[in-house]
Every structure is written in structure tokens, then in C-alpha cells.
Short mmCIF file of C-alpha atoms and ligand atoms in Angstrom, two decimals:
data_model
loop_
_atom_site.label_atom_id
_atom_site.label_comp_id
_atom_site.label_asym_id
_atom_site.label_seq_id
_atom_site.Cartn_x
_atom_site.Cartn_y
_atom_site.Cartn_z
CA MET A 1 -20.25 -16.00 9.47
CA ALA A 2 -21.15 -14.77 6.00
CA TYR A 3 -20.43 -17.25 3.25
CA ASN A 4 -19.84 -15.77 -0.16
CA ARG A 5 -19.54 -17.56 -3.42
CA LEU A 6 -16.54 -16.62 -5.53
CA GLY A 7 -17.04 -13.12 -6.83
CA GLU A 8 -20.38 -12.61 -5.13
CA GLY A 9 -18.82 -11.08 -2.06
CA ASP A 10 -20.22 -8.36 0.14
CA GLY A 11 -16.98 -6.44 -0.24
CA GLY A 12 -15.16 -9.02 1.80
CA MET A 13 -15.82 -7.48 5.20
CA THR A 14 -16.38 -10.84 6.86
CA GLY A 15 -13.14 -10.12 8.67
CA LYS A 16 -11.39 -13.28 7.53
CA VAL A 17 -8.36 -12.87 5.28
CA ILE A 18 -5.91 -15.20 3.57
CA MET A 19 -2.79 -13.72 2.02
CA VAL A 20 -0.88 -15.93 -0.40
CA MET A 21 2.73 -14.75 -0.67
CA VAL A 22 4.52 -16.45 -3.54
CA ASP A 23 8.24 -15.89 -3.44
CA ALA A 24 9.97 -14.21 -6.37
CA VAL A 25 7.19 -13.62 -8.89
CA GLY A 26 7.68 -10.26 -10.58
CA PHE A 27 4.84 -8.28 -12.10
CA ALA A 28 5.42 -9.14 -15.75
CA ALA A 29 5.87 -12.87 -15.00
CA ALA A 30 2.69 -12.87 -12.91
CA VAL A 31 0.54 -11.24 -15.56
CA ALA A 32 1.99 -13.55 -18.22
CA CYS A 33 1.65 -16.84 -16.28
CA PHE A 34 -1.19 -16.45 -13.75
CA GLY A 35 -4.07 -17.48 -16.01
CA THR A 36 -6.46 -18.22 -13.15
CA LEU A 37 -5.82 -14.98 -11.27
CA GLU A 38 -5.86 -12.89 -14.44
CA GLY A 39 -9.16 -14.54 -15.41
CA LEU A 40 -10.67 -13.27 -12.15
CA VAL A 41 -9.32 -9.77 -12.91
CA GLU A 42 -10.74 -9.92 -16.44
CA GLY A 43 -14.09 -11.05 -15.04
CA ARG A 44 -13.93 -8.22 -12.47
CA LYS A 45 -13.97 -10.64 -9.54
CA ALA A 46 -10.51 -9.49 -8.43
CA ARG A 47 -8.57 -6.22 -8.46
CA ARG A 48 -4.91 -6.14 -9.42
CA TRP A 49 -2.31 -3.52 -8.51
CA ARG A 50 1.22 -2.98 -9.73
CA MET A 51 3.29 -2.74 -6.56
CA ARG A 52 6.85 -1.56 -5.89
CA THR A 53 8.88 -3.44 -3.28
CA VAL A 54 10.94 -1.84 -0.56
CA LEU A 55 14.72 -2.21 -0.67
CA PRO A 56 16.60 -4.48 -0.53
CA SER A 57 14.36 -6.74 -2.65
CA LEU A 58 15.19 -9.74 -0.48
CA SER A 59 12.97 -12.27 1.27
CA ALA A 60 13.29 -11.73 5.03
CA PRO A 61 13.34 -7.90 4.88
CA VAL A 62 10.25 -7.93 2.67
CA TYR A 63 8.42 -10.58 4.74
CA GLU A 64 8.76 -8.23 7.68
CA THR A 65 7.68 -5.23 5.61
CA LEU A 66 4.57 -7.05 4.39
CA HIS A 67 3.47 -7.62 8.01
CA THR A 68 4.70 -4.39 9.67
CA GLY A 69 4.09 -1.83 6.94
CA THR A 70 7.56 -0.37 7.56
CA GLU A 71 10.80 -0.30 5.58
CA PRO A 72 13.81 -2.52 6.37
CA HIS A 73 15.84 0.42 7.73
CA VAL A 74 12.98 0.97 10.21
CA HIS A 75 12.05 -2.61 11.17
CA GLY A 76 15.68 -3.76 11.25
CA ILE A 77 15.46 -7.03 9.26
CA ARG A 78 18.06 -6.03 6.67
CA SER A 79 19.14 -9.32 5.08
CA ASN A 80 18.42 -13.05 4.99
CA ASP A 81 21.55 -13.71 7.05
CA ARG A 82 20.05 -12.90 10.44
CA VAL A 83 16.35 -13.47 11.18
CA PRO A 84 15.52 -12.58 14.79
CA LEU A 85 12.04 -12.18 16.27
CA SER A 86 10.18 -9.17 14.91
CA LYS A 87 10.04 -6.13 17.17
CA GLY A 88 6.62 -5.33 15.70
CA PRO A 89 3.97 -4.13 15.76
CA HIS A 90 2.95 -6.64 13.09
CA VAL A 91 -0.27 -8.03 11.65
CA PHE A 92 -0.14 -11.31 13.60
CA GLY A 93 0.37 -9.57 16.95
CA VAL A 94 -2.22 -6.86 16.33
CA ALA A 95 -4.76 -9.51 15.30
CA ARG A 96 -4.04 -11.72 18.31
CA ALA A 97 -4.25 -8.75 20.72
CA ALA A 98 -7.70 -8.01 19.29
CA GLY A 99 -8.85 -11.56 20.03
CA LYS A 100 -8.51 -12.81 16.46
CA THR A 101 -6.92 -16.15 15.59
CA THR A 102 -3.94 -16.46 13.27
CA GLY A 103 -2.32 -19.14 11.15
CA ALA A 104 0.43 -19.70 8.61
CA VAL A 105 1.53 -22.37 6.17
CA ALA A 106 4.97 -21.04 5.39
CA GLU A 107 8.71 -21.40 5.21
CA CYS A 108 10.49 -21.30 8.59
CA PHE A 109 11.56 -17.63 8.33
CA TYR A 110 7.96 -16.79 9.30
CA SER A 111 8.24 -18.88 12.44
CA MET A 112 11.53 -17.14 13.27
CA LEU A 113 10.06 -13.65 12.75
CA TYR A 114 6.80 -14.13 14.66
CA ASN A 115 6.99 -17.20 16.91
CA ALA A 116 10.53 -18.18 17.96
CA SER A 117 14.10 -17.58 16.80
CA PRO A 118 16.41 -19.39 16.26
CA TRP A 119 14.49 -22.15 14.49
CA ASP A 120 14.05 -25.41 16.38
CA PRO A 121 12.24 -27.80 14.03
CA VAL A 122 10.87 -30.16 16.65
CA ARG A 123 9.53 -27.28 18.75
CA ASP A 124 8.43 -24.97 15.93
CA MET A 125 7.47 -26.93 12.82
CA GLU A 126 3.87 -27.63 13.82
CA VAL A 127 2.18 -25.48 16.48
CA ASP A 128 -1.35 -24.96 17.77
CA ASP A 129 -0.76 -22.59 20.66
CA PRO A 130 -2.99 -19.58 21.47
CA SER A 131 -0.09 -17.83 23.24
CA LEU A 132 1.93 -17.54 20.01
CA ASP A 133 1.47 -14.72 17.50
CA ILE A 134 1.12 -17.34 14.74
CA GLN A 135 -1.18 -19.62 16.69
CA HIS A 136 -1.66 -22.33 14.08
CA GLY A 137 1.64 -22.81 12.27
CA ARG A 138 2.68 -25.39 9.68
CA PHE A 139 6.24 -24.52 8.73
CA TYR A 140 8.72 -26.12 6.38
CA THR A 141 12.37 -25.51 5.59
CA ASP A 142 14.34 -25.27 2.37
CA HIS A 143 17.12 -27.31 3.91
CA GLY A 144 16.77 -29.95 1.20
CA HIS A 145 17.26 -27.31 -1.48
CA THR A 146 20.63 -27.41 -3.15
CA LYS A 147 21.60 -25.84 -6.41
CA PHE A 148 21.20 -28.93 -8.53
CA ASN A 149 18.72 -30.98 -6.56
CA LEU A 150 15.54 -29.10 -5.74
CA HIS A 151 13.33 -30.49 -3.02
CA LEU A 152 10.31 -28.24 -2.80
CA PRO A 153 6.97 -28.64 -1.11
CA ALA A 154 4.40 -29.19 -3.90
CA GLU A 155 2.32 -26.06 -4.49
CA ALA A 156 -0.88 -28.10 -4.34
CA ASP A 157 0.17 -29.58 -0.97
CA ILE A 158 0.64 -26.10 0.49
CA MET A 159 -2.84 -25.05 -0.68
CA ALA A 160 -4.40 -28.30 0.61
CA ARG A 161 -2.70 -27.85 3.98
CA THR A 162 -4.26 -24.38 4.15
CA THR A 163 -7.72 -25.76 3.39
CA LEU A 164 -7.21 -28.40 6.08
CA MET A 165 -6.26 -25.66 8.58
CA ILE A 166 -9.47 -23.80 7.69
CA ARG A 167 -11.54 -26.95 8.32
CA ARG A 168 -9.88 -27.61 11.67
CA HIS A 169 -9.29 -24.11 13.06
CA ALA A 170 -10.69 -21.45 10.66
CA PRO A 171 -8.15 -18.79 11.74
CA ASP A 172 -9.19 -15.19 11.08
CA TYR A 173 -5.90 -14.51 9.26
CA ILE A 174 -3.79 -17.05 7.39
CA LEU A 175 -0.51 -16.36 5.65
CA VAL A 176 0.25 -18.88 2.89
CA HIS A 177 3.78 -18.88 1.56
CA THR A 178 5.30 -20.90 -1.24
CA PHE A 179 8.82 -20.36 -2.51
CA GLY A 180 8.93 -22.65 -5.53
CA PRO A 181 9.49 -19.86 -8.08
CA ASP A 182 12.33 -18.41 -5.98
CA ALA A 183 14.19 -21.72 -5.69
CA VAL A 184 13.69 -22.57 -9.37
CA GLY A 185 14.45 -19.00 -10.50
CA HIS A 186 17.80 -18.94 -8.70
CA VAL A 187 18.84 -22.11 -10.52
CA HIS A 188 17.36 -21.57 -13.98
CA GLY A 189 16.85 -17.77 -14.18
CA GLY A 190 13.80 -15.55 -14.39
CA GLU A 191 13.25 -16.05 -18.10
CA SER A 192 13.51 -19.85 -18.10
CA THR A 193 10.87 -22.42 -18.96
CA GLU A 194 11.41 -23.98 -15.53
CA TYR A 195 10.69 -20.69 -13.71
CA ARG A 196 7.56 -19.99 -15.72
CA HIS A 197 6.34 -23.55 -15.23
CA GLU A 198 6.73 -23.19 -11.45
CA ILE A 199 4.71 -19.96 -11.49
CA TRP A 200 2.02 -21.71 -13.50
CA ALA A 201 2.02 -24.53 -10.92
CA VAL A 202 1.15 -21.99 -8.21
CA ASP A 203 -1.68 -20.59 -10.33
CA ASN A 204 -2.92 -24.10 -11.06
CA ALA A 205 -2.97 -24.99 -7.36
CA LEU A 206 -4.89 -21.79 -6.61
CA ALA A 207 -7.52 -22.66 -9.23
CA ASP A 208 -8.96 -25.34 -6.96
CA ALA A 209 -8.16 -23.74 -3.61
CA VAL A 210 -9.43 -20.18 -4.02
CA PRO A 211 -13.14 -21.05 -4.58
CA VAL A 212 -13.07 -23.25 -1.46
CA TRP A 213 -11.51 -20.46 0.59
CA ARG A 214 -14.01 -17.91 -0.74
CA GLU A 215 -16.85 -20.29 0.09
CA ALA A 216 -15.52 -20.43 3.65
CA GLY A 217 -15.83 -16.64 3.90
CA TYR A 218 -12.26 -15.50 3.24
CA ARG A 219 -11.12 -12.47 1.31
CA VAL A 220 -8.04 -13.73 -0.59
CA LEU A 221 -5.04 -11.47 -1.18
CA PHE A 222 -2.10 -12.48 -3.29
CA THR A 223 1.31 -10.92 -3.72
CA SER A 224 5.04 -11.58 -4.01
CA ASP A 225 8.04 -10.32 -2.10
CA HIS A 226 10.23 -9.50 -5.13
CA GLY A 227 10.92 -10.55 -8.71
CA MET A 228 13.75 -12.51 -10.35
CA THR A 229 16.31 -11.37 -12.94
CA ALA A 230 17.10 -13.33 -16.10
CA ASP A 231 20.37 -14.42 -14.51
CA GLY A 232 18.67 -15.70 -11.36
CA ARG A 233 19.12 -12.89 -8.84
CA HIS A 234 17.21 -10.35 -6.77
CA GLY A 235 18.04 -7.85 -4.05
CA GLY A 236 18.69 -4.83 -6.26
CA THR A 237 16.77 -1.96 -7.71
CA THR A 238 15.74 -2.89 -11.27
CA ASP A 239 12.08 -3.05 -12.23
CA VAL A 240 12.21 -6.79 -12.78
CA GLU A 241 13.33 -7.17 -9.14
CA ARG A 242 11.04 -4.51 -7.64
CA MET A 243 7.73 -4.60 -9.51
CA VAL A 244 5.37 -7.25 -8.11
CA PRO A 245 1.64 -7.92 -8.38
CA PHE A 246 -0.95 -7.46 -5.65
CA TYR A 247 -4.33 -9.13 -6.21
CA ASP A 248 -7.44 -8.75 -4.06
CA ILE A 249 -9.91 -11.54 -4.83
CA GLY A 250 -13.33 -10.41 -3.68
CA HIS A 251 -12.71 -6.68 -4.09
CA PRO A 252 -16.06 -5.05 -4.95
CA ASP A 253 -14.47 -3.08 -7.81
CA GLY A 254 -12.68 -5.74 -9.86
CA GLY A 255 -10.26 -4.93 -12.67
CA VAL A 256 -6.89 -3.21 -12.95
CA ALA A 257 -5.87 -0.39 -10.61
CA ASP A 258 -4.00 2.64 -11.96
CA GLY A 259 -0.58 3.71 -10.81
CA VAL A 260 1.94 1.95 -8.61
CA ALA A 261 1.08 0.90 -5.05
CA SER A 262 3.57 0.74 -2.19
CA GLN A 263 4.42 -2.51 -0.47
CA LEU A 264 4.02 -0.57 2.79
CA ALA A 265 0.24 -0.61 2.15
CA VAL A 266 -0.10 -4.39 2.51
CA ALA A 267 -0.13 -4.65 6.33
CA PRO A 268 -2.71 -1.88 6.85
CA THR A 269 -4.82 -3.41 4.06
CA ILE A 270 -4.90 -6.80 5.80
CA LEU A 271 -5.86 -5.18 9.11
CA LYS A 272 -8.57 -3.02 7.55
CA LEU A 273 -10.16 -6.04 5.87
CA MET A 274 -10.16 -7.75 9.29
CA GLY A 275 -11.93 -4.76 10.78
CA LEU A 276 -8.87 -3.79 12.83
CA LYS A 277 -7.19 -0.41 13.27
CA ALA A 278 -3.63 -0.14 12.00
CA PRO A 279 -1.09 1.00 14.61
CA PRO A 280 0.52 4.43 14.02
CA GLU A 281 3.79 2.81 12.86
CA MET A 282 1.92 1.69 9.71
CA LYS A 283 1.79 5.04 7.93
CA GLU A 284 0.74 4.06 4.41
CA PRO A 285 -3.05 4.11 3.76
CA ALA A 286 -4.79 0.79 3.10
CA LEU A 287 -5.56 -0.09 -0.53
CA VAL A 288 -9.25 -0.79 0.26
ZN1 LIG B 301 15.53 -15.66 -3.56
#
């Protein structure tokens, strides 16, 4: 395995990829609050795209888009109200079929889409099973989240759990998902101090985690599913809901990309970095 220090990568083609998917961080909020990530862009150690989400700008439909490279009207996950197993093909399944190992530290929708639906916490919450599409899974729920009493996994705990998974299993692909900004944004709104503080907390947790992951040979991608309006909503078509960031830490040509990328490009990009061919259903070209 090639080990690369942060920013000294060989283009990242070690085949190992982590994607951090932070729920509900729009493009403007990301650029304003992600000091660590923006520092890597400024130092040309990371490349940042402006990316437009598919519609609706809702969690489960976009989770499926990020891993299938298809739109909700194609993949069939149209709302958060019904989350069945994915029909695929998706990144986890393609990777596993090619003999790669997969992992996720994520909210339980990911278990429902790629391992088993409906959710059974005792069966599904912690798995190490090579027959599953997410072989190493550490899943949590938002069942303690109510409007006035937020119970969220700490951002730093999610990053530490990912580092622990790398030490124990070193999966070839790991999806890391934190939904702190979404939960806080729905309560306090997308222009609140609380929302911006939660976004900063993600960035702060990444400050320690990303160099460790890079040292372990991972290319680190970072994006969001959708943004958050000032009045605490998403699902619609405005720029604040649809424009999200996409960062590639370890990209050989660091800096800011021109234009607007499509969210449909994420799945083929992950597969290309892993050295895998995208299935024909993923029509958008990779970003790398
Ligand atoms: Zn939400």
C-alpha cells in the first residue's frame, strides 16, 4: 500500500477512498465555515467544486443518488418516508463484486438502503459481515432527536470511529456520514449561530482526522446532500437548497474548479478513484 503524507499524494490512485457526507451544508455555508477544508484548497492540497443537487433536495433520495449516479425518478427513492433496499447498481455493491471491502459510519438510512430494510437495530447497528454490501457498518439513529432536545452523535466521535475502523479493517471504501448541521438547521435555521457552529464542529473534527486518513493511504472526498434555508427547510429548488460543495483532498491539481458539477458525477468519481469501472447506469463522467 502506498502511504502518502497530506498533500504529497501520487494523485490518490492507491484505490482507497473515504467520502465524508455531511448532511445539509450548502455551498455558501461550507465556504464560509470550513476553515480547515478551505485552507487545503488555498494551499492547493484539495480541489473544490460547486455542485448542484438532484431533486428533490432531500436526504434519502440524494443518498441514493450519491451512490448510484442516477436521479430519484430513476432510482426510485423519492422521499424520506419510505427507504427500501436499493435496486442498484451502487458503489458499495460494485466495489464488493470486484473484491474490494466496504465500510460506513453513518445514520441508519444507509443500512436500510444497502444492507437491510426495515431497520432492526440489534441486527443492523454494528456489522462485520463480508456477505453484506456495507461489510463493516457502524450505524446510528436520530431517534433521540426531537425538535427541542437534540441528541446528536458528536462529530469528533464519528471521525474517531472511522479511524478505529481503518485500524481494524482498513476497508477500501468508507462512507462517513454526520447529520449534525441538518438536525440543528431544522431547529434554528440555516442562517443561525447554532447552525454555523455545528458546521464548524465538523470542520474542526476533520482537522485531526484527515491527516491520519491520508497517512493511511486514503483519498478523502467531502460533500453534502443538500443545503438549508434560513427558515430551516430543504427539499425545493432554490440555490441555497441545491448548491453544495464537493472537495477532493489529495487531488493533484488543487484549487477551485470552474463551473457547476452534477451530483450524478459523485458515484463514478468514487469508483474511478478505486480503479473500478462504472456500470453503464452511471452516465455522468467522473470528476477526476
Ligand atoms: Zn433535513
